[in-house]
Short mmCIF file of C-alpha atoms in Angstrom, two decimals:
data_model
loop_
_atom_site.label_atom_id
_atom_site.label_comp_id
_atom_site.label_asym_id
_atom_site.label_seq_id
_atom_site.Cartn_x
_atom_site.Cartn_y
_atom_site.Cartn_z
CA MET A 1 -2.57 -6.84 -47.92
CA LEU A 2 -3.65 -10.48 -47.68
CA ASN A 3 -5.12 -12.08 -50.79
CA LEU A 4 -8.20 -14.29 -50.54
CA GLN A 5 -6.27 -17.54 -50.23
CA GLU A 6 -3.97 -16.17 -47.52
CA PHE A 7 -6.95 -14.74 -45.66
CA THR A 8 -8.72 -18.13 -45.84
CA HIS A 9 -5.69 -19.91 -44.37
CA PHE A 10 -5.40 -17.24 -41.67
CA TRP A 11 -9.11 -17.56 -40.80
CA VAL A 12 -8.88 -21.38 -40.62
CA TYR A 13 -5.94 -21.06 -38.23
CA LEU A 14 -7.67 -18.49 -36.06
CA SER A 15 -11.00 -20.33 -35.99
CA ALA A 16 -9.28 -23.33 -34.42
CA SER A 17 -7.53 -21.17 -31.81
CA PRO A 18 -8.77 -19.40 -28.66
CA LEU A 19 -7.08 -16.30 -30.14
CA LEU A 20 -10.10 -15.82 -32.41
CA GLY A 21 -12.22 -14.25 -29.66
CA LEU A 22 -9.44 -11.86 -28.68
CA THR A 23 -8.72 -10.94 -32.30
CA VAL A 24 -12.38 -10.25 -33.06
CA THR A 25 -12.70 -8.09 -29.94
CA LEU A 26 -9.60 -6.01 -30.64
CA CYS A 27 -10.39 -5.54 -34.34
CA ALA A 28 -13.98 -4.52 -33.55
CA TYR A 29 -12.84 -1.96 -31.00
CA VAL A 30 -10.09 -0.53 -33.23
CA PHE A 31 -12.64 -0.10 -36.02
CA ALA A 32 -15.14 1.43 -33.59
CA GLN A 33 -12.50 3.92 -32.40
CA TRP A 34 -11.76 4.83 -36.02
CA VAL A 35 -15.47 5.49 -36.64
CA TYR A 36 -15.62 7.49 -33.40
CA ALA A 37 -12.68 9.67 -34.50
CA ARG A 38 -14.12 10.13 -38.00
CA CYS A 39 -17.34 11.37 -36.41
CA GLY A 40 -15.45 14.05 -34.50
CA PHE A 41 -15.68 12.10 -31.21
CA SER A 42 -19.40 12.60 -31.10
CA PRO A 43 -20.99 10.75 -28.16
CA LEU A 44 -23.59 9.43 -30.60
CA ALA A 45 -20.84 7.30 -32.20
CA ASN A 46 -20.04 5.53 -28.93
CA PRO A 47 -17.22 3.05 -29.64
CA VAL A 48 -18.44 0.54 -27.06
CA ALA A 49 -21.86 0.32 -28.70
CA ILE A 50 -20.33 -0.01 -32.17
CA ALA A 51 -17.86 -2.68 -31.03
CA ILE A 52 -20.62 -4.70 -29.32
CA ALA A 53 -22.73 -4.57 -32.50
CA LEU A 54 -19.77 -5.69 -34.65
CA VAL A 55 -18.82 -8.59 -32.35
CA SER A 56 -22.47 -9.69 -32.22
CA LEU A 57 -22.65 -9.68 -36.03
CA VAL A 58 -19.45 -11.74 -36.31
CA LEU A 59 -20.69 -14.30 -33.77
CA ALA A 60 -24.07 -14.56 -35.50
CA ALA A 61 -22.55 -14.84 -38.99
CA SER A 62 -19.90 -17.39 -38.01
CA GLY A 63 -22.14 -19.45 -35.71
CA MET A 64 -19.58 -19.17 -32.91
CA SER A 65 -20.97 -19.86 -29.44
CA TYR A 66 -20.45 -17.31 -26.68
CA PRO A 67 -18.46 -19.73 -24.42
CA ARG A 68 -16.05 -20.37 -27.29
CA TYR A 69 -15.73 -16.66 -27.99
CA PHE A 70 -15.16 -15.83 -24.33
CA ALA A 71 -12.43 -18.48 -24.06
CA GLY A 72 -10.28 -16.19 -26.18
CA ALA A 73 -11.65 -12.82 -25.13
CA GLN A 74 -11.36 -13.45 -21.38
CA PHE A 75 -7.92 -11.78 -21.34
CA VAL A 76 -9.65 -8.46 -22.02
CA HIS A 77 -12.12 -9.29 -19.25
CA PHE A 78 -9.21 -9.94 -16.88
CA LEU A 79 -7.76 -6.50 -17.62
CA LEU A 80 -10.94 -4.82 -16.36
CA GLY A 81 -9.73 -5.35 -12.80
CA PRO A 82 -6.35 -3.59 -13.18
CA ALA A 83 -7.99 -0.85 -15.28
CA THR A 84 -10.51 -0.17 -12.50
CA VAL A 85 -7.78 -0.08 -9.85
CA ALA A 86 -5.79 2.34 -12.03
CA LEU A 87 -8.61 4.87 -11.67
CA ALA A 88 -7.17 5.55 -8.20
CA VAL A 89 -4.26 7.46 -9.80
CA PRO A 90 -6.25 10.45 -11.18
CA LEU A 91 -8.47 10.27 -8.10
CA ALA A 92 -5.46 10.70 -5.82
CA ARG A 93 -4.44 13.80 -7.76
CA GLN A 94 -7.80 15.38 -6.93
CA MET A 95 -7.63 14.37 -3.25
CA PRO A 96 -7.26 17.92 -1.81
CA ARG A 97 -10.45 19.03 -3.58
CA LEU A 98 -12.25 15.84 -2.57
CA ARG A 99 -11.46 16.42 1.10
CA ARG A 100 -12.93 19.92 0.94
CA SER A 101 -16.11 18.62 -0.69
CA LEU A 102 -16.56 15.45 1.35
CA PHE A 103 -20.04 16.18 2.72
CA PRO A 104 -21.70 17.34 -0.53
CA LEU A 105 -20.09 14.44 -2.39
CA ALA A 106 -21.45 11.95 0.14
CA CYS A 107 -24.95 13.44 -0.11
CA ALA A 108 -24.83 13.39 -3.92
CA LEU A 109 -23.64 9.79 -3.99
CA LEU A 110 -26.38 8.64 -1.62
CA CYS A 111 -29.10 10.51 -3.52
CA GLY A 112 -27.83 9.25 -6.86
CA CYS A 113 -27.67 5.63 -5.72
CA VAL A 114 -31.15 5.65 -4.18
CA THR A 115 -32.63 7.45 -7.18
CA ALA A 116 -31.10 4.94 -9.60
CA ILE A 117 -32.56 1.98 -7.71
CA VAL A 118 -35.99 3.44 -6.90
CA SER A 119 -36.59 4.92 -10.36
CA ALA A 120 -35.64 1.72 -12.20
CA VAL A 121 -37.72 -0.60 -10.01
CA GLY A 122 -40.64 1.81 -9.66
CA ILE A 123 -40.97 2.56 -13.37
CA ALA A 124 -40.63 -1.14 -14.26
CA VAL A 125 -43.43 -2.15 -11.86
CA LEU A 126 -45.71 0.69 -12.98
CA MET A 127 -45.25 -0.42 -16.60
CA GLY A 128 -46.28 -3.98 -15.74
CA ALA A 129 -42.88 -5.68 -15.52
CA SER A 130 -42.58 -8.92 -13.58
CA PRO A 131 -40.98 -8.87 -10.11
CA GLU A 132 -38.06 -10.87 -11.55
CA LEU A 133 -37.40 -8.19 -14.17
CA ALA A 134 -37.72 -5.45 -11.54
CA ARG A 135 -35.14 -7.22 -9.35
CA SER A 136 -32.82 -7.51 -12.34
CA LEU A 137 -33.18 -3.78 -13.01
CA GLY A 138 -32.49 -2.64 -9.45
CA PRO A 139 -28.65 -2.66 -9.53
CA LYS A 140 -28.29 -1.63 -13.21
CA SER A 141 -26.25 1.52 -12.43
CA ALA A 142 -23.47 -0.38 -10.62
CA THR A 143 -20.50 -1.98 -12.37
CA THR A 144 -21.25 -5.33 -14.00
CA PRO A 145 -19.68 -7.75 -11.45
CA ILE A 146 -21.37 -6.00 -8.50
CA ALA A 147 -24.68 -5.65 -10.34
CA MET A 148 -24.76 -9.34 -11.31
CA ALA A 149 -23.98 -10.46 -7.76
CA VAL A 150 -26.66 -8.19 -6.29
CA SER A 151 -29.18 -9.33 -8.92
CA GLU A 152 -28.55 -12.98 -8.09
CA HIS A 153 -28.98 -12.25 -4.38
CA LEU A 154 -32.28 -10.47 -5.07
CA GLY A 155 -33.66 -13.32 -7.19
CA GLY A 156 -33.19 -11.54 -10.52
CA VAL A 157 -31.50 -12.78 -13.70
CA PRO A 158 -27.76 -11.93 -13.60
CA ALA A 159 -27.32 -12.33 -17.37
CA LEU A 160 -30.19 -9.90 -18.00
CA THR A 161 -28.73 -7.51 -15.44
CA ALA A 162 -25.39 -7.55 -17.29
CA VAL A 163 -27.15 -6.51 -20.51
CA LEU A 164 -29.06 -3.76 -18.68
CA VAL A 165 -25.82 -2.48 -17.10
CA ILE A 166 -24.17 -2.17 -20.52
CA CYS A 167 -27.24 -0.45 -21.99
CA THR A 168 -27.33 1.95 -19.04
CA GLY A 169 -23.66 2.83 -19.47
CA ILE A 170 -23.95 3.42 -23.21
CA PHE A 171 -27.12 5.49 -22.82
CA GLY A 172 -25.48 7.65 -20.14
CA ALA A 173 -22.28 8.14 -22.14
CA VAL A 174 -24.28 9.17 -25.22
CA THR A 175 -26.84 11.49 -23.60
CA ALA A 176 -25.24 12.85 -20.43
CA ARG A 177 -23.29 15.73 -22.00
CA PHE A 178 -26.36 16.95 -23.90
CA LEU A 179 -28.45 16.74 -20.74
CA MET A 180 -25.84 18.59 -18.66
CA LYS A 181 -25.66 21.33 -21.26
CA ALA A 182 -29.45 21.67 -21.33
CA LEU A 183 -29.49 21.94 -17.52
CA ARG A 184 -26.58 24.43 -17.62
CA ILE A 185 -24.36 22.32 -15.38
CA ASP A 186 -20.85 23.48 -16.29
CA SER A 187 -18.79 22.06 -13.41
CA HIS A 188 -16.62 19.17 -14.56
CA ALA A 189 -16.68 17.78 -11.04
CA ALA A 190 -20.49 17.65 -10.97
CA GLN A 191 -20.70 16.25 -14.48
CA GLY A 192 -18.10 13.58 -13.75
CA LEU A 193 -19.70 12.48 -10.50
CA ALA A 194 -23.11 12.20 -12.18
CA LEU A 195 -21.66 10.17 -15.07
CA GLY A 196 -19.87 7.78 -12.74
CA VAL A 197 -22.89 7.22 -10.50
CA ALA A 198 -25.39 6.79 -13.34
CA SER A 199 -23.27 5.13 -16.04
CA HIS A 200 -20.41 3.31 -14.22
CA GLY A 201 -17.33 2.40 -16.30
CA ILE A 202 -18.60 3.37 -19.75
CA GLY A 203 -19.63 6.80 -18.46
CA THR A 204 -16.27 7.13 -16.70
CA ALA A 205 -14.41 6.39 -19.93
CA ARG A 206 -16.44 9.12 -21.64
CA ALA A 207 -15.65 11.53 -18.79
CA PHE A 208 -11.89 10.98 -19.18
CA GLN A 209 -12.20 11.95 -22.84
CA VAL A 210 -13.49 15.37 -21.74
CA SER A 211 -11.00 16.17 -18.95
CA PRO A 212 -8.87 14.46 -16.26
CA GLU A 213 -10.88 16.24 -13.56
CA MET A 214 -14.18 14.95 -14.88
CA GLY A 215 -12.71 11.46 -15.20
CA ALA A 216 -11.43 11.48 -11.62
CA TYR A 217 -14.83 12.42 -10.21
CA ALA A 218 -16.52 9.87 -12.46
CA GLY A 219 -14.18 7.18 -11.12
CA LEU A 220 -15.10 8.18 -7.58
CA GLY A 221 -18.81 8.07 -8.42
CA MET A 222 -18.50 4.69 -10.09
CA GLY A 223 -16.59 3.08 -7.23
CA MET A 224 -18.68 4.47 -4.40
CA ASN A 225 -21.96 3.81 -6.19
CA GLY A 226 -20.94 0.17 -6.59
CA VAL A 227 -20.36 -0.11 -2.84
CA LEU A 228 -23.60 1.71 -1.96
CA THR A 229 -25.63 -0.37 -4.41
CA ALA A 230 -24.29 -3.57 -2.86
CA LEU A 231 -25.31 -2.27 0.59
CA LEU A 232 -28.67 -0.65 -0.23
CA ALA A 233 -30.21 -2.67 -3.06
CA PRO A 234 -30.65 -5.98 -1.13
CA TRP A 235 -33.09 -4.35 1.30
CA LEU A 236 -34.35 -1.36 -0.72
CA VAL A 237 -35.59 -3.38 -3.74
CA PRO A 238 -37.69 -5.89 -1.71
CA LEU A 239 -39.04 -3.01 0.39
CA LEU A 240 -40.08 -1.12 -2.73
CA LEU A 241 -41.62 -4.20 -4.36
CA GLY A 242 -43.57 -4.98 -1.19
CA TRP A 243 -44.84 -1.40 -0.95
CA MET A 244 -46.00 -1.61 -4.57
CA GLY A 245 -47.79 -4.90 -3.97
CA GLN A 246 -45.37 -7.19 -5.82
#
């Protein structure tokens, strides 16, 4: 164990290095995973939510700016691309079942994508949100890079959309299993597809913790919903806003 003086020297070294952002991120996530395991892997102890809260507290307490933090943490951000591509491996293992269910899967994906967009924008407008906020909400069920690009194209606020995407993913990962159980949906394929469409990568990570089959279908839902959102949201959101007088 480090004593106080050694810890002070270590902190001074890290604070002057881009490695600080990466170290804070990894330590926060390792601690969040420990809490998650201690809670019996309950979805209520979502490690992503805990890690985000811890990193936010460290940044606020230390006065570190986000650009400085991201300069060190961007390596983790870079790994999101390979991690997403790697989802093709479990998906390929389920390919025979996917071929047999191609039509119902396509219908479910289309319905899920449209529902996610229409419900978010419609509820926001009915509750008095500004058109800018409604446009930022439209692509919130897609993965972050796609959602931010679509939001910018629509005239929304990409940074706000990124926050909404993360909140959507965490909410889905926490509540989806309880909701599926209440609705008596037992199929891992159906549960996984719903998680991927509604809660993108965070929901997919939760699905893989349940079973490889659920994770594979969640990966399919996440990927295809991102593509559909990029195609449908740019014309569906303005159409909906115009119909609602915005």
